[in-house]
Amino acid sequence: MVRKYKFGAPFETEAVTADLPLCSEPCPYGTVDTASGFSFTCTLGARDVVYGLGEAVRGINKRGYEYVSFATDDGNHVEDKRSLYGAHNFVVVAGTPSFGVFVDCPARLTFDIGYTRQDTLHIYSECADLYLYIIDGGTPYDIVRQFRGIIGRSYIPPKFAFGYGQSRWGYKTPEDFRTVLKEHRNTHVPLDMLYMDIDYMQDYKDFTVNGENFPDFPAFVAEMQRQHIHLVPIIDAGVKVEDGYPVYEEGVEKGYFCHNADGSLFTPAVWPGWTHFPDVLDPEARAWFGGQYRVLLDAGIDGFWNDMNEPAIFYSKQGLADLAETYREALPEGEDMALLRVAQQGAWLAGSEKDYARFYHNVGGQMVRHDTVHNLYGYNMTRAAAEAFARLRPQQRILLFSRSSYIGMHRYGGIWTGDNRSWWSHILLNLQMLPSLNMCGFLYVGADIGGFGSDTTRDLLLRWLELAVFVPLMRNHSGTGIRRQEFYQFEQPEDLRHVIRVRYRLLPYLYSEYMKAALGGDMLFKPLAFVYPDDPFAPQVEDQLMLGGEVMIAPVYTQNAAGRYVYLPEEMDFVKFLPDGTIAEQWLPQGHHYVEIALNEVAMFIRKGRCIPLVDAAEYVDALDLGTMQYLGDKTAAYELYDDDGITPVAE
């Protein structure tokens, strides 16, 4: 049962697609107070587990910390971070009884989940204009499925998007991409996508290509396509301020950028220097910005990733002016410019909340201050692209994912979890985000394999890949200036080749389970307790997940480990893909086990009475041959395979 409550005059986020009546009865599971902002408070039982919040640090069980929904460009994903790039305001309290809470509020919202008091869940915001949804009935898994039923179907990418992708901030020329492709094809390491970070652009201008490096970009795209490679360029939120740049000039002429309170254009600085932000909350401006993707679509591009769309701000003109004024009297003449240069490096002004309160959106003729709807920007930038693709390429699925998001964006694209690090703890963080994101509708998700920042190591990259073979978005991505982490940068590259090839062997299963989850409003990754609700130990397991209907994954995520302990809720088939191409299977009874998993082995567990399909590996998705299919697990079981052409949109 879903109860919908309305407080004040909520901004219509369109996160919920179902037409639900308003509830006039008191909230049955907590106390709501709107005397000063919004507050929801309830008591937690000693053994209650709290699931959800999508993209957030810490474990699957979110109890014991405070989380703030305010989309933030922060690449330092450590345990004390309260905000990351997304805002996913849905939690499920698993107790007696169990219930779900979704607060549809696009402004800053805080979830104090046993942080101030261990026995109290407190959700609060200065904003009192919002919708509150309370969901009850059945198990936590039932509650999630009800929630998924009211927010709409998850995005379905093209099938090639389930292949392996290689990326690095620093690929600048056709030769950079050709080199990566050559290394893959010459050594038969599968590859479907090469990602283009900001260096492909002309002076970091959206929807442009560096003419010196790519004098005939459509020809280069076609060259890659002939070798079964999809180029996936990045698009940033800020549009460069530059006379003669058509996107800038048209946006100014038609009033499609965000404004200051006095009607002047808000001018922040991001990668291109001074920029304007498209007003993607205005339907007309959103359609205009989405239409800009056409120039790359017409060049043959069929995939994009949207970045810097929290939106990220390095500093703003007004912010610099305020800083200069503050310190002008305290500094000797001329030294304020040195101060500003420090500020320009982001030391003081990056992501300033004062900047987020400076600019406005035009929504139905009303000026809406950005910080009151901040969490919707990345969602609507990605929506702009997806709606344009539906107009411009109605018979084709386009790959699309974003850094920032809000519930509702899951209908338009996927997400990657941003600028992580080459830390062992981030393998576990990657794993623990998966079910939380699935709860909020985001199925096409992934993390930067090997870590975006810091220097990776061979063993860390292998262990991360051994998790990533099961994750829909499988992309190795790293930042500029750090150690390169393409597979061929390390000794014994055949081990990395083996792991990546396992992904392609499993792809019919992964694609089938993804499509079943998307079409059925289900989760692809589930905590063990969702599948085994009567198992008293299952809620305590934080480093294993159920995948689809048949598989459990339990990756190794600690340095120098030769294996790990696992808990099996039932008898399972312990499967290892060995580096010589063979497969080892061993049925293990219910209970606790230590299992050995070598650095060059991929392990998983198949449930009793279940089986999964497996095919021979290929060098790209389109070359997979279902005629080579065999089955792992219980040989007497049957499996329902889902397959399609991977390109045609799937009807609602």
XYZ file of C-alpha atoms in Angstrom:
652
model
C 0.000 0.000 0.000
C 1.310 3.449 -0.949
C 0.185 6.544 0.950
C 0.827 9.940 -0.609
C 0.957 13.100 1.493
C 1.259 16.660 0.263
C 2.798 19.485 2.270
C 2.738 23.098 1.114
C 3.236 23.716 -2.612
C 5.678 21.049 -3.832
C 7.792 21.468 -6.927
C 6.642 18.851 -9.446
C 9.764 16.726 -9.927
C 7.976 14.009 -11.942
C 9.902 11.396 -9.985
C 6.645 9.470 -9.488
C 4.701 8.561 -12.609
C 1.722 6.851 -10.963
C -1.434 8.912 -10.390
C -2.013 8.402 -6.675
C -4.694 10.001 -4.488
C -3.663 12.101 -1.526
C -3.981 10.471 1.878
C -5.763 12.340 4.674
C -5.028 9.832 7.445
C -2.136 10.423 9.861
C 1.185 8.876 8.943
C 1.159 5.420 10.575
C 4.894 4.932 11.111
C 6.254 8.207 12.400
C 5.627 11.779 13.405
C 5.487 14.517 10.778
C 6.072 18.133 11.792
C 5.943 21.089 9.386
C 5.993 23.909 11.914
C 9.507 24.855 10.818
C 10.451 23.180 7.563
C 9.773 19.453 7.307
C 10.507 16.724 9.828
C 9.735 13.000 9.866
C 10.739 11.074 12.975
C 10.290 7.455 13.985
C 11.778 5.048 16.486
C 14.007 2.230 15.254
C 13.958 -1.195 16.851
C 17.229 -2.589 18.151
C 17.612 -4.959 15.182
C 15.977 -2.843 12.466
C 17.931 -2.527 9.225
C 17.647 0.569 7.010
C 18.188 0.091 3.272
C 18.337 2.617 0.464
C 19.621 6.110 -0.375
C 21.062 4.960 -3.700
C 24.468 6.553 -4.132
C 25.864 6.973 -0.625
C 28.934 5.938 1.334
C 29.108 3.202 3.959
C 27.322 -0.125 3.920
C 24.173 -1.732 2.604
C 22.600 -1.090 6.003
C 22.640 2.716 6.278
C 21.966 2.777 9.984
C 24.399 4.695 12.181
C 25.261 7.761 10.105
C 23.900 11.001 8.673
C 23.414 11.486 4.925
C 22.578 14.707 3.105
C 20.806 14.722 -0.248
C 22.483 17.617 -2.011
C 24.206 16.721 -5.276
C 27.898 17.479 -4.780
C 30.992 17.323 -6.989
C 33.377 15.712 -4.515
C 35.835 13.054 -5.641
C 37.018 12.169 -2.143
C 34.652 9.302 -1.328
C 35.642 8.581 2.250
C 33.443 7.330 5.075
C 32.604 10.736 6.510
C 31.162 12.151 3.283
C 27.510 13.009 3.707
C 26.792 13.940 0.066
C 27.853 12.504 -3.271
C 26.713 13.270 -6.819
C 23.165 11.934 -6.625
C 20.107 12.512 -4.439
C 18.037 9.377 -3.916
C 15.587 10.028 -1.098
C 14.167 6.538 -0.583
C 14.735 4.292 2.427
C 13.187 1.076 3.674
C 13.063 0.291 7.382
C 13.196 -3.487 7.752
C 11.636 -4.229 11.113
C 8.332 -5.135 12.703
C 6.601 -3.854 10.734
C 8.623 -2.884 7.659
C 7.862 0.280 5.696
C 9.337 2.538 3.033
C 9.744 6.324 2.953
C 10.250 8.449 -0.158
C 10.562 12.195 0.345
C 10.084 13.894 -3.014
C 12.016 17.053 -2.238
C 14.551 18.518 -4.695
C 16.183 20.778 -2.088
C 18.640 19.848 0.667
C 17.311 16.960 2.723
C 19.015 15.219 5.641
C 18.628 11.589 6.712
C 19.785 11.129 10.306
C 19.639 7.328 10.541
C 20.608 6.548 14.110
C 23.351 9.190 14.042
C 22.121 11.630 16.695
C 20.274 8.869 18.553
C 20.829 5.230 17.696
C 17.137 4.443 18.094
C 15.822 7.271 15.896
C 15.338 7.902 12.192
C 14.981 11.624 11.548
C 14.466 13.041 8.049
C 14.364 16.814 7.839
C 14.673 19.829 5.555
C 14.235 23.586 5.697
C 11.930 23.073 2.720
C 8.352 22.361 3.774
C 6.978 22.070 0.221
C 7.174 18.413 -0.741
C 5.450 15.087 -1.231
C 5.885 12.273 1.265
C 5.224 8.668 0.248
C 4.835 5.925 2.846
C 4.823 2.341 1.598
C 3.928 -0.716 3.643
C 2.764 -4.288 3.252
C 4.919 -7.383 3.188
C 8.684 -7.698 3.259
C 11.281 -5.006 2.467
C 11.620 -6.567 -0.981
C 7.846 -6.240 -1.510
C 8.064 -2.589 -0.489
C 10.840 -1.924 -3.004
C 8.819 -3.538 -5.769
C 5.830 -1.326 -4.893
C 8.069 1.729 -5.043
C 9.513 0.665 -8.361
C 5.947 0.318 -9.604
C 5.130 3.995 -8.985
C 8.309 5.577 -10.393
C 8.295 4.062 -13.882
C 10.399 1.661 -15.899
C 14.169 1.728 -15.755
C 16.261 2.803 -18.720
C 17.173 0.089 -21.230
C 20.509 0.616 -23.011
C 21.626 -1.004 -26.273
C 23.115 -4.467 -25.901
C 26.612 -3.326 -26.866
C 26.581 -1.251 -23.659
C 27.015 -4.493 -21.705
C 30.419 -5.009 -23.292
C 33.752 -3.790 -21.965
C 34.766 -0.142 -22.293
C 38.130 1.555 -21.978
C 38.478 5.192 -21.004
C 41.049 7.672 -19.763
C 41.106 11.408 -19.303
C 43.957 12.157 -21.683
C 43.022 10.370 -24.908
C 43.278 13.313 -27.321
C 43.980 12.132 -30.858
C 42.789 9.375 -33.176
C 46.101 7.628 -32.583
C 45.406 7.446 -28.850
C 42.206 5.539 -29.556
C 43.710 3.428 -32.322
C 46.502 2.345 -29.995
C 44.063 1.086 -27.373
C 41.992 -0.712 -29.999
C 45.076 -2.298 -31.564
C 46.274 -3.632 -28.216
C 42.866 -5.202 -27.600
C 42.333 -6.725 -31.007
C 45.917 -8.022 -31.396
C 45.684 -9.893 -28.099
C 41.998 -10.873 -28.433
C 40.864 -8.945 -25.375
C 37.179 -8.058 -25.871
C 36.299 -4.381 -26.323
C 33.096 -2.643 -27.437
C 33.463 0.986 -26.338
C 36.106 3.685 -26.248
C 35.209 6.742 -24.207
C 36.113 10.306 -25.140
C 36.771 12.642 -22.217
C 36.856 16.439 -22.488
C 40.009 16.590 -24.623
C 38.126 15.592 -27.787
C 36.298 18.934 -27.745
C 37.415 22.240 -29.212
C 38.370 24.337 -26.157
C 36.029 22.243 -23.978
C 32.956 23.459 -25.865
C 29.970 21.109 -25.825
C 28.946 19.587 -29.164
C 32.234 20.498 -30.838
C 35.203 18.386 -31.917
C 38.820 19.514 -32.018
C 39.284 20.158 -35.709
C 43.064 19.877 -35.639
C 43.049 16.443 -33.997
C 39.918 15.178 -35.767
C 39.772 16.885 -39.178
C 37.080 14.423 -40.361
C 35.302 13.224 -37.257
C 32.475 11.289 -39.010
C 35.106 9.342 -40.947
C 36.895 8.470 -37.713
C 33.624 7.353 -36.101
C 32.946 5.155 -39.136
C 36.483 3.734 -38.959
C 35.882 2.685 -35.357
C 32.472 1.247 -36.178
C 33.956 -0.929 -38.897
C 36.026 -2.479 -36.125
C 32.946 -2.824 -33.903
C 33.900 0.012 -31.582
C 31.391 2.541 -30.293
C 32.865 5.944 -29.403
C 31.174 7.484 -26.358
C 31.888 11.230 -25.917
C 31.365 13.248 -22.754
C 28.990 16.226 -22.544
C 29.356 18.763 -19.721
C 26.703 21.014 -18.235
C 28.384 24.393 -18.766
C 28.226 26.089 -22.180
C 31.295 28.221 -22.902
C 30.808 31.978 -23.146
C 32.337 32.777 -26.539
C 31.220 34.979 -29.381
C 30.881 32.994 -32.573
C 30.036 29.758 -30.745
C 26.530 28.914 -32.045
C 25.305 27.064 -28.941
C 26.219 30.009 -26.741
C 24.823 32.650 -29.080
C 21.521 30.856 -29.659
C 21.072 30.130 -25.970
C 21.573 33.788 -25.105
C 19.299 34.982 -27.905
C 16.433 32.727 -26.888
C 16.823 33.079 -23.138
C 17.661 29.424 -22.528
C 20.316 29.935 -19.830
C 19.918 30.374 -16.081
C 19.715 33.950 -14.778
C 20.632 35.956 -11.725
C 17.899 37.655 -9.701
C 18.382 40.892 -11.655
C 17.832 39.149 -14.981
C 21.488 39.036 -16.026
C 23.013 35.715 -17.006
C 24.598 33.664 -14.231
C 28.253 33.118 -15.129
C 30.167 30.351 -13.363
C 33.532 28.935 -14.393
C 34.052 25.274 -15.240
C 36.464 23.550 -17.677
C 35.922 25.984 -20.603
C 36.358 29.037 -18.363
C 33.304 31.281 -18.091
C 30.107 29.411 -18.912
C 26.326 29.582 -18.722
C 24.107 26.758 -17.525
C 21.247 25.659 -19.813
C 17.970 26.033 -17.939
C 17.004 22.371 -18.280
C 14.058 22.797 -15.882
C 12.375 24.914 -18.573
C 10.793 22.438 -21.056
C 11.542 24.688 -24.029
C 15.181 25.152 -23.038
C 15.454 21.445 -22.252
C 14.235 20.532 -25.732
C 16.686 23.028 -27.235
C 19.661 21.664 -25.304
C 18.719 18.072 -26.098
C 18.550 18.971 -29.747
C 22.220 19.957 -29.662
C 23.216 16.280 -29.376
C 22.133 15.896 -32.988
C 25.458 17.132 -34.350
C 27.198 14.132 -32.776
C 24.386 11.710 -33.579
C 24.673 12.760 -37.219
C 28.397 12.000 -37.054
C 27.531 8.411 -36.145
C 27.804 8.575 -32.331
C 25.397 6.264 -30.461
C 26.425 6.770 -26.839
C 27.060 9.647 -24.427
C 28.013 10.296 -20.818
C 26.860 13.492 -19.121
C 29.234 15.015 -16.582
C 29.675 18.022 -14.273
C 25.893 18.227 -13.947
C 25.347 18.643 -10.218
C 26.022 21.279 -11.642
C 29.702 21.585 -10.719
C 30.989 25.139 -10.213
C 34.658 26.016 -9.825
C 33.824 29.634 -8.942
C 31.558 32.397 -10.228
C 32.026 36.033 -11.178
C 29.982 37.161 -8.215
C 31.818 34.782 -5.900
C 35.176 36.216 -6.967
C 33.877 39.753 -6.532
C 32.616 38.965 -3.045
C 35.923 37.382 -2.088
C 37.905 40.352 -3.367
C 35.693 42.774 -1.477
C 36.003 40.791 1.733
C 39.790 40.821 1.718
C 40.567 44.050 -0.116
C 41.049 46.187 2.982
C 43.054 43.509 4.790
C 45.665 43.061 2.053
C 48.349 45.349 0.720
C 47.517 46.848 -2.632
C 47.691 44.284 -5.427
C 47.862 41.186 -3.250
C 44.163 40.495 -3.671
C 44.918 39.178 -7.162
C 47.143 36.501 -5.660
C 44.234 35.582 -3.414
C 41.937 35.304 -6.411
C 44.369 33.012 -8.187
C 44.210 30.697 -5.183
C 40.427 30.857 -5.317
C 40.469 30.034 -9.011
C 42.182 26.751 -8.231
C 39.072 25.768 -6.303
C 40.641 26.039 -2.868
C 37.822 28.162 -1.477
C 35.030 28.708 -3.955
C 34.340 25.364 -5.666
C 30.775 24.197 -5.146
C 29.873 27.256 -3.084
C 26.347 27.058 -1.738
C 26.185 30.836 -2.087
C 26.555 30.325 -5.832
C 23.730 27.787 -5.869
C 21.522 30.403 -4.201
C 22.461 33.112 -6.719
C 20.819 31.846 -9.886
C 17.309 31.049 -11.033
C 15.309 28.795 -13.338
C 12.289 29.818 -15.380
C 9.555 27.308 -14.593
C 6.234 28.139 -16.192
C 7.033 31.829 -16.085
C 7.989 31.735 -12.406
C 11.556 32.325 -11.289
C 12.688 29.457 -9.053
C 15.905 29.803 -7.063
C 18.311 27.045 -7.954
C 19.151 25.772 -4.478
C 15.483 24.948 -3.879
C 15.547 22.533 -6.852
C 19.273 21.798 -6.966
C 19.021 18.019 -7.030
C 17.029 18.051 -10.271
C 19.698 19.495 -12.548
C 21.563 16.345 -13.571
C 18.257 14.483 -13.895
C 16.868 17.049 -16.330
C 20.075 17.439 -18.314
C 19.982 13.697 -18.966
C 16.255 13.844 -19.609
C 16.949 16.535 -22.231
C 19.234 14.137 -24.087
C 16.930 11.118 -23.782
C 13.869 13.024 -24.987
C 15.880 14.315 -27.940
C 17.022 10.789 -28.796
C 13.391 9.650 -28.804
C 12.642 12.381 -31.343
C 15.785 12.103 -33.448
C 16.431 8.325 -33.311
C 13.050 6.749 -32.465
C 14.069 3.304 -33.743
C 17.395 3.138 -31.909
C 18.536 2.741 -28.316
C 21.274 5.230 -27.418
C 23.713 4.611 -24.582
C 23.338 7.358 -21.972
C 24.513 7.732 -18.411
C 25.151 10.602 -16.043
C 27.149 11.587 -12.981
C 24.432 13.474 -11.093
C 20.900 12.153 -10.706
C 17.608 12.163 -8.817
C 14.944 9.475 -8.685
C 13.072 9.796 -11.977
C 16.226 10.077 -14.057
C 16.390 6.265 -13.947
C 13.812 6.298 -16.760
C 16.164 8.219 -19.068
C 19.653 6.892 -18.430
C 22.062 5.158 -16.120
C 24.746 6.505 -13.817
C 28.353 5.920 -12.949
C 29.415 6.604 -9.405
C 31.875 9.379 -10.145
C 35.483 10.073 -9.327
C 36.409 7.175 -7.077
C 39.947 6.179 -6.107
C 42.278 3.245 -6.614
C 41.528 2.046 -3.089
C 40.604 -1.455 -1.996
C 37.789 0.007 0.077
C 36.214 1.353 -3.111
C 35.726 -2.157 -4.487
C 33.530 -2.848 -1.476
C 31.846 0.554 -1.811
C 31.081 -0.280 -5.449
C 29.446 -3.542 -4.370
C 27.424 -1.960 -1.573
C 25.986 0.796 -3.759
C 24.532 -1.651 -6.280
C 21.384 -2.813 -4.425
C 20.739 0.686 -3.050
C 20.824 2.146 -6.564
C 18.616 -0.659 -7.889
C 16.055 0.115 -5.174
C 15.805 3.634 -6.619
C 15.326 2.395 -10.188
C 18.920 2.719 -11.407
C 19.852 -0.570 -13.058
C 22.449 0.523 -15.622
C 25.148 1.468 -13.142
C 28.859 1.004 -12.629
C 32.002 2.441 -11.075
C 35.320 3.404 -12.634
C 37.127 0.064 -12.612
C 40.585 0.356 -11.109
C 39.757 3.777 -9.696
C 39.605 7.207 -11.340
C 42.087 8.863 -8.994
C 45.301 7.645 -7.346
C 47.587 4.977 -8.813
C 46.142 1.533 -9.313
C 48.007 -1.759 -8.951
C 47.788 -4.960 -10.939
C 46.200 -6.938 -8.119
C 43.645 -4.233 -7.335
C 42.671 -3.945 -10.994
C 42.227 -7.714 -11.287
C 40.086 -7.937 -8.148
C 37.986 -4.980 -9.270
C 37.451 -6.520 -12.687
C 36.324 -9.725 -10.953
C 33.453 -7.752 -9.442
C 32.846 -5.670 -12.570
C 32.272 -8.700 -14.804
C 28.832 -8.886 -13.132
C 27.995 -5.148 -13.241
C 26.045 -3.684 -16.211
C 28.346 -0.705 -16.869
C 31.845 -2.210 -17.167
C 34.257 0.643 -17.793
C 37.937 1.028 -16.929
C 38.398 4.781 -16.458
C 41.163 6.859 -14.910
C 42.202 10.449 -14.522
C 44.983 12.338 -16.185
C 48.423 12.377 -14.635
C 48.098 9.090 -12.756
C 49.365 5.613 -13.565
C 47.892 4.200 -16.763
C 45.632 1.227 -16.188
C 44.793 -0.312 -19.562
C 45.153 -4.071 -19.306
C 48.364 -4.113 -21.374
C 50.196 -1.846 -18.924
C 50.777 -4.764 -16.534
C 52.815 -7.960 -16.533
C 51.043 -11.191 -17.487
C 48.244 -9.351 -19.335
C 46.743 -12.738 -20.180
C 45.265 -12.799 -16.666
C 43.350 -9.575 -17.278
C 42.318 -10.879 -20.698
C 40.901 -13.986 -19.048
C 38.785 -11.982 -16.596
C 37.380 -9.679 -19.289
C 36.556 -12.680 -21.473
C 34.523 -14.167 -18.610
C 32.262 -11.122 -18.853
C 31.452 -11.974 -22.460
C 30.843 -15.631 -21.595
C 28.295 -14.514 -18.993
C 26.708 -11.809 -21.108
C 23.582 -13.738 -22.207
C 22.770 -14.312 -18.532
C 23.548 -10.747 -17.471
C 21.529 -9.258 -20.321
C 18.594 -11.584 -19.658
C 18.490 -10.740 -15.967
C 18.850 -7.020 -16.645
C 15.948 -7.054 -19.075
C 13.768 -9.077 -16.708
C 14.496 -6.602 -13.918
C 13.811 -3.571 -16.127
C 10.610 -4.918 -17.640
C 9.363 -6.391 -14.363
C 10.155 -3.452 -12.086
C 12.621 -5.583 -10.152
C 16.143 -5.322 -8.772
C 19.128 -6.867 -10.519
C 21.224 -6.876 -7.339
C 19.616 -7.711 -4.002
C 20.870 -7.956 -0.431
C 20.786 -11.551 0.800
C 17.988 -10.695 3.237
C 15.668 -9.763 0.357
C 15.892 -13.287 -1.039
C 16.170 -15.119 2.291
C 13.864 -13.105 4.607
C 13.696 -15.842 7.245
C 17.447 -16.313 7.510
C 18.603 -14.557 10.714
C 22.171 -14.156 9.480
C 21.374 -12.749 6.008
C 20.778 -9.113 7.149
C 24.311 -9.041 8.575
C 25.993 -9.883 5.260
C 27.404 -6.678 3.764
C 29.851 -8.010 1.168
C 27.807 -10.505 -0.856
C 24.891 -9.887 -3.224
C 22.273 -11.889 -5.050
C 22.418 -11.294 -8.809
C 19.278 -12.035 -10.809
C 17.358 -15.131 -9.853
C 20.183 -17.636 -9.854
C 23.535 -16.247 -8.753
C 25.286 -14.973 -5.643
C 28.486 -12.934 -5.953
C 31.127 -12.557 -3.243
C 34.207 -10.779 -4.641
C 37.582 -10.567 -2.965
C 38.244 -6.941 -2.017
C 41.231 -7.083 0.329
C 44.880 -6.760 -0.638
C 47.002 -9.931 -0.778
C 44.046 -12.186 0.070
C 44.113 -15.710 -1.381
C 40.370 -16.118 -0.823
C 37.617 -15.068 1.552
C 34.914 -16.223 3.937
C 31.390 -16.523 2.561
C 28.006 -17.318 4.002
C 25.737 -19.579 1.953
C 22.049 -19.285 2.906
C 21.431 -22.577 1.111
C 23.384 -25.237 -0.752
C 25.108 -23.657 -3.745
C 27.369 -24.537 -6.646
C 30.718 -22.797 -6.157
C 31.924 -21.945 -9.674
C 35.387 -20.708 -10.635
C 36.464 -19.628 -14.115
C 40.082 -20.708 -14.305
C 42.744 -18.924 -16.377
C 43.217 -21.912 -18.708
C 39.605 -21.518 -19.846
C 38.199 -24.407 -17.831
C 35.544 -24.175 -15.132
C 35.677 -25.734 -11.671
C 32.418 -26.542 -9.884
C 31.928 -27.678 -6.305
C 28.628 -28.006 -4.460
C 28.884 -26.548 -0.951
C 26.350 -26.979 1.861
C 24.527 -24.157 3.619
C 26.702 -22.352 6.155
C 30.008 -20.534 6.549
C 32.964 -21.405 4.334
C 36.431 -20.175 3.483
C 36.906 -20.401 -0.276
C 40.166 -19.966 -2.144
C 40.007 -17.607 -5.128
C 43.285 -16.958 -6.906
C 44.118 -13.538 -8.281
C 43.372 -14.677 -11.837
C 40.104 -16.533 -11.120
C 36.499 -15.329 -11.337
C 34.183 -16.871 -8.758
C 30.434 -16.992 -8.248
C 27.784 -19.187 -6.648
C 24.699 -20.696 -8.305
C 21.625 -21.472 -6.233
C 20.348 -24.990 -5.742
C 17.879 -26.010 -8.434
C 19.010 -23.220 -10.779
C 21.241 -22.946 -13.817
C 22.647 -20.151 -15.968
C 23.572 -19.934 -19.663
C 27.151 -19.567 -20.801
C 28.634 -18.987 -24.270
C 32.067 -18.846 -25.824
C 33.795 -15.490 -25.474
C 34.047 -13.103 -28.416
C 35.937 -9.905 -29.095
C 32.785 -7.762 -29.136
C 29.141 -8.220 -28.211
C 27.783 -8.604 -31.741
C 30.121 -11.559 -32.333
C 28.726 -13.664 -29.478
C 27.317 -16.943 -30.779
C 24.327 -18.301 -28.876
C 24.885 -21.556 -30.718
C 27.789 -22.233 -28.350
C 25.529 -22.047 -25.297
C 25.951 -24.454 -22.404
C 24.664 -24.325 -18.831
C 26.243 -24.151 -15.399
C 24.643 -25.220 -12.151
C 21.870 -27.788 -11.792
C 21.860 -29.598 -15.143
C 18.236 -30.684 -14.591
C 16.994 -27.098 -14.231
C 15.627 -24.847 -16.965
C 16.508 -21.223 -17.642
C 14.349 -18.571 -19.329
C 16.616 -16.724 -21.761
C 15.740 -13.196 -22.894
C 17.225 -12.044 -26.183
C 16.496 -9.359 -28.769
C 18.371 -7.374 -31.406
C 19.819 -5.096 -28.737
C 19.034 -1.920 -30.677
C 15.271 -1.559 -31.166
C 13.562 0.252 -28.272
C 11.417 -2.018 -26.095
C 7.784 -0.923 -25.939
C 6.289 0.061 -22.593
